[in-house]
Amino acid sequence: MQFLPNLSVITRPAQQRSLMSVARQAQDILSPEFAQDPYGNYQIMRESTPLVWHEAMQSYIISRYEDVERAFKDSVFTTDNYSWQIEPVHGRTILQMSGREHAVRRALVAPAFRGKELQKKFLPVIERNSRELIDGFRQTGSADLVSQYATRFPVNVIADMLGLDKADHDKFHGWYTAVIAFLGNLSQDPEVAAAGERTRQEFAEYMLPIIQERRAHPGDDLLSALCVAEVDGTVMSDEDIKAFCSLLLAAGGETTDKAIASVFANLLRHPDQLAAVQADRSLIPRAFAETLRFTPPVHMIMRQVAEDVPVSGGVIGKGSTVTCLIGSANRDERRYADPDHFDIFRSDLNAVNAFSAAADHLAFALGRHFCVGALLAKTEVEVGVNQLLDALPGLRLADEADPSEQGVFTRGPASVRVSFDVA
């Protein structure tokens, strides 16, 4: 395989590389072949070309665990790139902030996503939304866990948490789909870009009147809590709240959707591990943690370097954008034994810390921008897996079902068709 013309390898001089190394070149990250098998291409990149300059994306690409981990922890890797990557669709979010501004904004939003508050206030919301969806198909003997459950569950939960009308689900889903397409628009398709930017305006027209109404008449929902929150004399503006809600819908909807689908796709492909989880539900967090490592919902996150940075394979120049391949780093053979094997019992993945900033997989990022919604995602997955296993005895893949993954920026099964016994 050869790189397409717009891809340059940053490594030692060509004459010093072995013929085998030259022969093993990954497909271009924008190509259909790459999307069909990113994991095989990741392995080649880690082995032969751990640092790549991609002309079309105007970005360096890093693929080894040690480099991606550093990009999330070391402050020389900034989120300045979000001013053009995220702000056009969300507005200015907490992801772009640093220093005291970031610390204060995180303190304003984080309490609702901590364990005690989450369990007390929002666990009943999560359980109710899961149960309502399952009741729609539990007596049918078959279902698609993606279209009938996973794509709806997290969005319904977030709408309920914010006190929004769940009847607007199709709007929310359309908006976050457009946002994710914009973020993953690596080829710079102008129609995708325009649709993403329209979404920002449409979402603002929807949310700002509701935010203003909650300021005047706060209730017992997350949106009201954001409207009245104050830290060191700082409150969130209407624009701050709107941008955070937009981010929450996109990140919480798309990633949890794909995580739930992937948990079941992985377990259904490994019936012995599914049986173990069915018998011992305390293994659900391990199954989720291994899914985040093995098939993460987000395969790449971008950063921008504030100074020249040496990494495996070369040096990234000051001011450059860096594409961090989470999907590759989480399968790095330098970090994990037999990384291409799904194993909820693996000893080199710490499931206890898997949903905190001390995680050793990289699916939630690390450092000061560790995903604020990680515990929400964990709670949704635990509730969803428990309720689905209880309601769908004899759960198995439907005949000829193919829960294959799709996507490059975000990735997950397009369908998980299952059969089950009906009492």
Short mmCIF file of C-alpha atoms in Angstrom, two decimals:
data_model
loop_
_atom_site.label_atom_id
_atom_site.label_comp_id
_atom_site.label_asym_id
_atom_site.label_seq_id
_atom_site.Cartn_x
_atom_site.Cartn_y
_atom_site.Cartn_z
CA MET A 1 0.00 0.00 0.00
CA GLN A 2 1.20 3.53 -0.74
CA PHE A 3 0.31 6.93 0.67
CA LEU A 4 -1.79 9.14 -1.54
CA PRO A 5 0.05 12.20 -2.90
CA ASN A 6 -1.11 14.56 -0.13
CA LEU A 7 0.42 12.52 2.65
CA SER A 8 4.02 12.96 3.74
CA VAL A 9 5.95 10.79 6.17
CA ILE A 10 8.03 12.54 8.80
CA THR A 11 10.65 9.99 9.78
CA ARG A 12 14.32 9.20 9.21
CA PRO A 13 15.61 9.60 5.62
CA ALA A 14 14.12 7.19 3.10
CA GLN A 15 17.48 5.62 2.25
CA GLN A 16 17.87 4.60 5.91
CA ARG A 17 14.51 2.83 6.06
CA SER A 18 14.23 -0.85 5.31
CA LEU A 19 12.46 -2.03 2.19
CA MET A 20 9.88 -3.69 4.42
CA SER A 21 9.10 -0.37 6.13
CA VAL A 22 8.68 1.37 2.78
CA ALA A 23 6.36 -1.40 1.57
CA ARG A 24 4.12 -1.16 4.61
CA GLN A 25 2.50 2.23 4.14
CA ALA A 26 -0.93 3.06 5.52
CA GLN A 27 -3.79 4.23 3.35
CA ASP A 28 -4.61 7.93 3.37
CA ILE A 29 -6.79 8.80 6.36
CA LEU A 30 -9.39 10.36 4.04
CA SER A 31 -9.66 7.31 1.78
CA PRO A 32 -12.51 4.75 1.76
CA GLU A 33 -9.91 2.03 2.33
CA PHE A 34 -8.83 3.67 5.58
CA ALA A 35 -12.44 3.95 6.78
CA GLN A 36 -13.00 0.29 6.01
CA ASP A 37 -10.07 -0.86 8.17
CA PRO A 38 -8.65 1.91 10.37
CA TYR A 39 -7.17 -0.55 12.87
CA GLY A 40 -4.93 -2.25 10.32
CA ASN A 41 -3.80 1.14 9.07
CA TYR A 42 -3.20 2.35 12.63
CA GLN A 43 -0.88 -0.60 13.23
CA ILE A 44 1.16 0.26 10.17
CA MET A 45 1.35 3.92 11.20
CA ARG A 46 2.53 3.07 14.72
CA GLU A 47 5.15 0.73 13.35
CA SER A 48 6.48 2.64 10.34
CA THR A 49 5.26 6.24 10.32
CA PRO A 50 4.34 7.41 13.84
CA LEU A 51 4.46 11.04 12.69
CA VAL A 52 2.79 12.08 9.44
CA TRP A 53 2.16 15.47 7.85
CA HIS A 54 -1.19 15.51 6.03
CA GLU A 55 -1.31 18.31 3.49
CA ALA A 56 -5.07 18.30 2.86
CA MET A 57 -5.87 18.42 6.58
CA GLN A 58 -2.98 20.80 7.30
CA SER A 59 -2.21 18.69 10.34
CA TYR A 60 0.39 16.36 11.77
CA ILE A 61 -0.95 12.93 12.75
CA ILE A 62 0.34 11.01 15.78
CA SER A 63 -0.62 7.41 16.48
CA ARG A 64 1.43 5.93 19.36
CA TYR A 65 0.06 5.75 22.91
CA GLU A 66 2.95 7.66 24.51
CA ASP A 67 2.54 10.57 22.09
CA VAL A 68 -1.25 10.82 22.31
CA GLU A 69 -1.13 10.52 26.10
CA ARG A 70 1.38 13.38 26.21
CA ALA A 71 -0.79 15.48 23.89
CA PHE A 72 -3.63 15.23 26.43
CA LYS A 73 -1.50 15.87 29.52
CA ASP A 74 1.21 18.33 28.46
CA SER A 75 0.10 21.98 28.39
CA VAL A 76 2.29 22.64 25.34
CA PHE A 77 -0.53 20.90 23.42
CA THR A 78 -3.28 23.53 23.54
CA THR A 79 -6.92 23.61 22.41
CA ASP A 80 -6.42 26.81 20.40
CA ASN A 81 -7.52 24.86 17.31
CA TYR A 82 -11.08 24.79 18.67
CA SER A 83 -11.53 28.44 17.66
CA TRP A 84 -11.94 27.22 14.06
CA GLN A 85 -12.88 23.59 14.66
CA ILE A 86 -15.64 23.90 17.27
CA GLU A 87 -16.63 27.54 17.70
CA PRO A 88 -18.39 27.85 14.31
CA VAL A 89 -20.99 25.26 15.39
CA HIS A 90 -21.14 25.54 19.19
CA GLY A 91 -19.95 29.02 20.03
CA ARG A 92 -17.10 29.45 22.50
CA THR A 93 -17.12 26.46 24.85
CA ILE A 94 -15.28 25.31 27.95
CA LEU A 95 -13.03 23.23 25.68
CA GLN A 96 -11.37 26.38 24.35
CA MET A 97 -10.70 27.92 27.73
CA SER A 98 -7.59 27.72 29.88
CA GLY A 99 -6.30 28.94 33.22
CA ARG A 100 -8.74 30.55 35.65
CA GLU A 101 -11.42 31.00 32.98
CA HIS A 102 -11.46 27.25 32.35
CA ALA A 103 -11.31 26.38 36.07
CA VAL A 104 -14.27 28.65 36.91
CA ARG A 105 -16.41 27.42 34.00
CA ARG A 106 -15.67 23.81 34.86
CA ALA A 107 -16.60 24.49 38.50
CA LEU A 108 -19.90 25.96 37.30
CA VAL A 109 -20.94 22.93 35.23
CA ALA A 110 -19.17 19.99 36.89
CA PRO A 111 -21.33 19.52 40.05
CA ALA A 112 -24.26 18.11 38.07
CA PHE A 113 -21.99 15.39 36.65
CA ARG A 114 -20.36 14.25 39.89
CA GLY A 115 -21.27 10.92 41.44
CA LYS A 116 -23.47 11.98 44.36
CA GLU A 117 -25.49 14.60 42.47
CA LEU A 118 -25.75 12.38 39.42
CA GLN A 119 -27.04 9.41 41.41
CA LYS A 120 -29.49 11.44 43.47
CA LYS A 121 -30.97 13.73 40.85
CA PHE A 122 -30.50 12.18 37.44
CA LEU A 123 -30.34 8.40 37.94
CA PRO A 124 -34.18 8.17 37.99
CA VAL A 125 -34.25 10.17 34.73
CA ILE A 126 -31.78 7.77 33.12
CA GLU A 127 -33.64 4.67 34.33
CA ARG A 128 -37.03 5.98 33.17
CA ASN A 129 -35.82 6.89 29.67
CA SER A 130 -34.15 3.52 29.19
CA ARG A 131 -37.21 1.62 30.37
CA GLU A 132 -39.56 3.61 28.09
CA LEU A 133 -37.51 2.75 25.01
CA ILE A 134 -37.14 -0.94 25.89
CA ASP A 135 -40.89 -1.26 26.51
CA GLY A 136 -41.37 -0.34 22.86
CA PHE A 137 -39.77 -3.56 21.59
CA ARG A 138 -39.36 -6.05 24.46
CA GLN A 139 -42.33 -8.16 23.31
CA THR A 140 -41.33 -8.31 19.65
CA GLY A 141 -38.54 -10.89 19.78
CA SER A 142 -36.18 -8.75 17.69
CA ALA A 143 -34.80 -5.22 17.57
CA ASP A 144 -32.07 -3.02 16.21
CA LEU A 145 -30.28 -1.79 19.34
CA VAL A 146 -28.93 1.21 17.41
CA SER A 147 -32.01 2.73 15.76
CA GLN A 148 -34.52 1.64 18.43
CA TYR A 149 -32.41 2.32 21.50
CA ALA A 150 -28.86 3.71 21.35
CA THR A 151 -29.48 6.71 19.09
CA ARG A 152 -32.47 7.82 21.18
CA PHE A 153 -31.51 7.00 24.76
CA PRO A 154 -28.71 9.52 25.52
CA VAL A 155 -30.45 12.36 23.66
CA ASN A 156 -33.68 11.73 25.58
CA VAL A 157 -31.72 11.69 28.85
CA ILE A 158 -29.99 15.00 28.10
CA ALA A 159 -33.28 16.61 27.03
CA ASP A 160 -34.88 15.46 30.29
CA MET A 161 -31.92 16.65 32.36
CA LEU A 162 -32.10 20.08 30.75
CA GLY A 163 -35.88 20.21 31.09
CA LEU A 164 -36.41 20.35 27.33
CA ASP A 165 -39.32 18.83 25.42
CA LYS A 166 -38.48 15.27 24.35
CA ALA A 167 -40.98 15.69 21.53
CA ASP A 168 -38.20 17.73 19.91
CA HIS A 169 -35.95 14.66 19.80
CA ASP A 170 -35.73 14.68 16.00
CA LYS A 171 -34.52 18.30 16.09
CA PHE A 172 -31.87 17.48 18.70
CA HIS A 173 -30.72 14.42 16.76
CA GLY A 174 -30.53 16.38 13.52
CA TRP A 175 -28.54 19.15 15.17
CA TYR A 176 -25.97 16.93 16.81
CA THR A 177 -25.61 14.85 13.66
CA ALA A 178 -24.82 18.04 11.72
CA VAL A 179 -22.36 19.16 14.42
CA ILE A 180 -20.51 15.81 14.44
CA ALA A 181 -20.37 15.84 10.63
CA PHE A 182 -18.85 19.34 10.78
CA LEU A 183 -16.24 18.27 13.34
CA GLY A 184 -15.36 15.23 11.27
CA ASN A 185 -15.30 17.13 7.97
CA LEU A 186 -11.66 16.26 7.33
CA SER A 187 -12.04 16.73 3.57
CA GLN A 188 -13.56 20.22 4.02
CA ASP A 189 -16.80 19.51 2.15
CA PRO A 190 -18.46 22.98 1.84
CA GLU A 191 -22.01 21.62 2.16
CA VAL A 192 -21.15 19.87 5.44
CA ALA A 193 -19.51 23.07 6.70
CA ALA A 194 -22.53 25.18 5.79
CA ALA A 195 -24.95 22.74 7.44
CA GLY A 196 -22.92 22.81 10.64
CA GLU A 197 -22.87 26.59 10.75
CA ARG A 198 -26.65 26.75 10.14
CA THR A 199 -27.08 24.44 13.11
CA ARG A 200 -25.48 26.99 15.43
CA GLN A 201 -28.05 29.62 14.43
CA GLU A 202 -30.99 27.23 14.62
CA PHE A 203 -29.95 25.94 18.03
CA ALA A 204 -29.49 29.50 19.33
CA GLU A 205 -32.97 30.48 18.14
CA TYR A 206 -34.36 27.44 19.97
CA MET A 207 -32.36 27.67 23.21
CA LEU A 208 -31.92 31.36 24.04
CA PRO A 209 -35.63 32.05 24.76
CA ILE A 210 -35.74 28.96 27.00
CA ILE A 211 -32.60 30.08 28.86
CA GLN A 212 -34.11 33.52 29.44
CA GLU A 213 -37.33 31.96 30.71
CA ARG A 214 -35.40 29.71 33.16
CA ARG A 215 -33.49 32.71 34.49
CA ALA A 216 -36.80 34.34 35.30
CA HIS A 217 -38.46 31.15 36.58
CA PRO A 218 -35.83 28.55 37.54
CA GLY A 219 -36.95 24.98 38.05
CA ASP A 220 -35.36 21.75 39.27
CA ASP A 221 -33.53 20.91 36.05
CA LEU A 222 -29.93 21.16 34.88
CA LEU A 223 -30.60 24.16 32.66
CA SER A 224 -31.99 26.11 35.62
CA ALA A 225 -28.99 25.06 37.71
CA LEU A 226 -26.66 26.46 35.04
CA CYS A 227 -28.64 29.71 34.96
CA VAL A 228 -28.26 30.32 38.71
CA ALA A 229 -24.78 28.84 39.23
CA GLU A 230 -22.12 31.20 40.58
CA VAL A 231 -18.45 30.69 41.43
CA ASP A 232 -16.30 33.52 42.82
CA GLY A 233 -18.81 36.07 41.58
CA THR A 234 -18.83 34.62 38.04
CA VAL A 235 -22.04 33.47 36.39
CA MET A 236 -22.58 31.96 32.96
CA SER A 237 -23.93 34.23 30.24
CA ASP A 238 -26.79 33.13 28.00
CA GLU A 239 -24.24 32.45 25.27
CA ASP A 240 -22.09 30.38 27.68
CA ILE A 241 -25.08 28.23 28.60
CA LYS A 242 -26.25 27.83 25.03
CA ALA A 243 -22.76 26.76 23.91
CA PHE A 244 -22.48 24.26 26.78
CA CYS A 245 -25.90 22.75 25.99
CA SER A 246 -24.92 22.44 22.32
CA LEU A 247 -21.69 20.71 23.32
CA LEU A 248 -23.54 18.44 25.76
CA LEU A 249 -26.06 17.31 23.14
CA ALA A 250 -23.40 16.61 20.53
CA ALA A 251 -20.77 15.02 22.76
CA GLY A 252 -23.19 13.26 25.09
CA GLY A 253 -25.47 12.11 22.30
CA GLU A 254 -23.06 10.92 19.64
CA THR A 255 -20.45 9.31 21.87
CA THR A 256 -22.79 7.54 24.28
CA ASP A 257 -24.92 6.36 21.36
CA LYS A 258 -21.89 4.70 19.79
CA ALA A 259 -20.53 3.44 23.12
CA ILE A 260 -23.74 1.56 23.98
CA ALA A 261 -23.95 0.06 20.50
CA SER A 262 -20.29 -0.97 20.64
CA VAL A 263 -20.59 -2.58 24.09
CA PHE A 264 -23.28 -4.89 22.75
CA ALA A 265 -21.56 -5.49 19.41
CA ASN A 266 -18.39 -6.55 21.24
CA LEU A 267 -20.16 -8.73 23.79
CA LEU A 268 -22.41 -10.38 21.20
CA ARG A 269 -19.33 -11.27 19.15
CA HIS A 270 -17.82 -12.87 22.29
CA PRO A 271 -20.64 -15.00 23.75
CA ASP A 272 -18.49 -16.28 26.62
CA GLN A 273 -17.89 -12.73 27.82
CA LEU A 274 -21.57 -11.84 27.32
CA ALA A 275 -22.50 -14.84 29.47
CA ALA A 276 -20.07 -13.68 32.16
CA VAL A 277 -21.65 -10.21 32.20
CA GLN A 278 -25.15 -11.67 32.28
CA ALA A 279 -24.19 -13.76 35.31
CA ASP A 280 -22.25 -11.01 37.10
CA ARG A 281 -23.47 -7.49 36.41
CA SER A 282 -20.54 -6.01 38.35
CA LEU A 283 -18.55 -6.75 35.17
CA ILE A 284 -20.46 -4.11 33.18
CA PRO A 285 -17.94 -1.34 33.98
CA ARG A 286 -15.14 -3.65 32.83
CA ALA A 287 -17.00 -4.37 29.59
CA PHE A 288 -17.51 -0.63 29.03
CA ALA A 289 -13.87 0.20 29.85
CA GLU A 290 -12.60 -2.45 27.44
CA THR A 291 -15.01 -1.21 24.77
CA LEU A 292 -13.64 2.33 25.21
CA ARG A 293 -10.15 0.94 24.66
CA PHE A 294 -10.98 -1.52 21.88
CA THR A 295 -13.56 0.44 19.85
CA PRO A 296 -13.67 4.04 21.19
CA PRO A 297 -16.55 6.22 19.97
CA VAL A 298 -14.18 9.10 19.15
CA HIS A 299 -11.15 8.06 17.11
CA MET A 300 -9.35 11.38 16.88
CA ILE A 301 -9.05 14.69 18.72
CA MET A 302 -7.08 17.70 17.56
CA ARG A 303 -4.64 19.88 19.46
CA GLN A 304 -2.33 22.78 18.57
CA VAL A 305 1.25 23.04 19.84
CA ALA A 306 2.53 26.22 21.47
CA GLU A 307 6.19 25.41 20.71
CA ASP A 308 8.29 22.89 18.82
CA VAL A 309 7.59 19.42 20.24
CA PRO A 310 9.67 16.27 19.65
CA VAL A 311 7.57 13.10 19.33
CA SER A 312 8.09 9.62 17.94
CA GLY A 313 9.29 10.04 14.37
CA GLY A 314 10.26 13.71 14.38
CA VAL A 315 9.41 17.22 15.58
CA ILE A 316 6.08 19.03 15.38
CA GLY A 317 6.61 22.71 14.62
CA LYS A 318 5.27 25.52 16.81
CA GLY A 319 1.70 26.53 15.96
CA SER A 320 0.93 23.32 14.08
CA THR A 321 -2.33 21.39 14.39
CA VAL A 322 -1.95 17.82 15.63
CA THR A 323 -4.48 15.04 15.02
CA CYS A 324 -4.27 12.59 17.93
CA LEU A 325 -5.42 9.11 16.92
CA ILE A 326 -7.17 7.73 20.00
CA GLY A 327 -8.31 4.66 18.07
CA SER A 328 -4.67 3.83 17.33
CA ALA A 329 -3.19 4.70 20.72
CA ASN A 330 -5.70 2.48 22.52
CA ARG A 331 -4.45 -0.48 20.49
CA ASP A 332 -0.74 0.24 20.84
CA GLU A 333 1.13 -3.04 21.42
CA ARG A 334 3.69 -1.06 23.43
CA ARG A 335 0.98 -0.39 26.02
CA TYR A 336 -1.47 -3.31 25.83
CA ALA A 337 -0.90 -7.03 25.43
CA ASP A 338 -2.70 -8.56 22.44
CA PRO A 339 -4.36 -5.18 21.77
CA ASP A 340 -6.53 -6.35 18.87
CA HIS A 341 -8.32 -8.83 21.12
CA PHE A 342 -11.43 -7.78 23.08
CA ASP A 343 -11.02 -9.03 26.66
CA ILE A 344 -12.99 -7.62 29.58
CA PHE A 345 -10.70 -9.52 31.94
CA ARG A 346 -7.42 -8.07 30.68
CA SER A 347 -4.99 -7.20 33.48
CA ASP A 348 -3.38 -4.20 31.76
CA LEU A 349 -6.51 -1.99 31.81
CA ASN A 350 -7.54 -0.42 35.11
CA ALA A 351 -11.35 -0.58 35.12
CA VAL A 352 -11.56 1.10 38.54
CA ASN A 353 -10.06 4.34 37.22
CA ALA A 354 -11.46 4.01 33.71
CA PHE A 355 -14.01 6.81 34.17
CA SER A 356 -11.76 9.34 35.89
CA ALA A 357 -8.86 11.57 34.89
CA ALA A 358 -6.58 8.73 36.06
CA ALA A 359 -7.81 6.43 33.27
CA ASP A 360 -5.16 4.57 31.29
CA HIS A 361 -7.23 4.33 28.11
CA LEU A 362 -7.49 7.59 26.16
CA ALA A 363 -11.14 7.56 25.01
CA PHE A 364 -12.14 10.40 27.39
CA ALA A 365 -8.89 12.33 26.84
CA LEU A 366 -6.86 13.16 29.98
CA GLY A 367 -5.67 16.17 31.96
CA ARG A 368 -7.61 19.38 32.44
CA HIS A 369 -9.86 18.64 29.45
CA PHE A 370 -10.84 15.15 30.63
CA CYS A 371 -14.45 14.56 29.62
CA VAL A 372 -16.74 16.19 32.21
CA GLY A 373 -19.53 13.77 31.23
CA ALA A 374 -17.58 10.53 31.77
CA LEU A 375 -19.59 9.52 34.86
CA LEU A 376 -22.84 10.35 33.07
CA ALA A 377 -21.82 8.06 30.20
CA LYS A 378 -20.83 5.32 32.66
CA THR A 379 -24.17 5.58 34.45
CA GLU A 380 -26.13 5.50 31.19
CA VAL A 381 -24.22 2.44 29.97
CA GLU A 382 -24.63 0.58 33.28
CA VAL A 383 -28.36 1.30 33.40
CA GLY A 384 -28.86 0.50 29.73
CA VAL A 385 -26.92 -2.78 29.73
CA ASN A 386 -28.59 -3.96 32.94
CA GLN A 387 -32.10 -3.16 31.74
CA LEU A 388 -31.57 -4.62 28.27
CA LEU A 389 -30.15 -7.87 29.65
CA ASP A 390 -33.06 -8.14 32.10
CA ALA A 391 -35.69 -7.45 29.44
CA LEU A 392 -34.22 -9.49 26.55
CA PRO A 393 -33.52 -13.09 27.68
CA GLY A 394 -31.54 -15.22 25.28
CA LEU A 395 -30.07 -12.13 23.63
CA ARG A 396 -28.12 -12.98 20.47
CA LEU A 397 -27.18 -11.51 17.12
CA ALA A 398 -29.95 -11.91 14.57
CA ASP A 399 -29.27 -14.24 11.66
CA GLU A 400 -26.86 -12.65 9.19
CA ALA A 401 -26.58 -9.50 11.36
CA ASP A 402 -23.37 -7.57 10.77
CA PRO A 403 -22.65 -5.00 13.49
CA SER A 404 -19.72 -3.59 11.56
CA GLU A 405 -18.38 -0.14 12.41
CA GLN A 406 -18.61 2.97 10.28
CA GLY A 407 -16.92 6.34 10.51
CA VAL A 408 -13.44 7.84 10.85
CA PHE A 409 -13.74 10.82 13.24
CA THR A 410 -16.39 9.09 15.34
CA ARG A 411 -16.99 5.39 14.80
CA GLY A 412 -19.49 2.76 15.82
CA PRO A 413 -21.93 0.14 14.51
CA ALA A 414 -24.57 1.46 12.13
CA SER A 415 -26.83 -1.39 13.23
CA VAL A 416 -26.88 -4.09 15.91
CA ARG A 417 -29.78 -6.36 15.01
CA VAL A 418 -30.60 -8.87 17.73
CA SER A 419 -33.07 -11.62 18.50
CA PHE A 420 -34.29 -12.63 21.95
CA ASP A 421 -36.85 -14.81 23.70
CA VAL A 422 -40.31 -13.51 24.56
CA ALA A 423 -42.02 -14.91 27.63
#
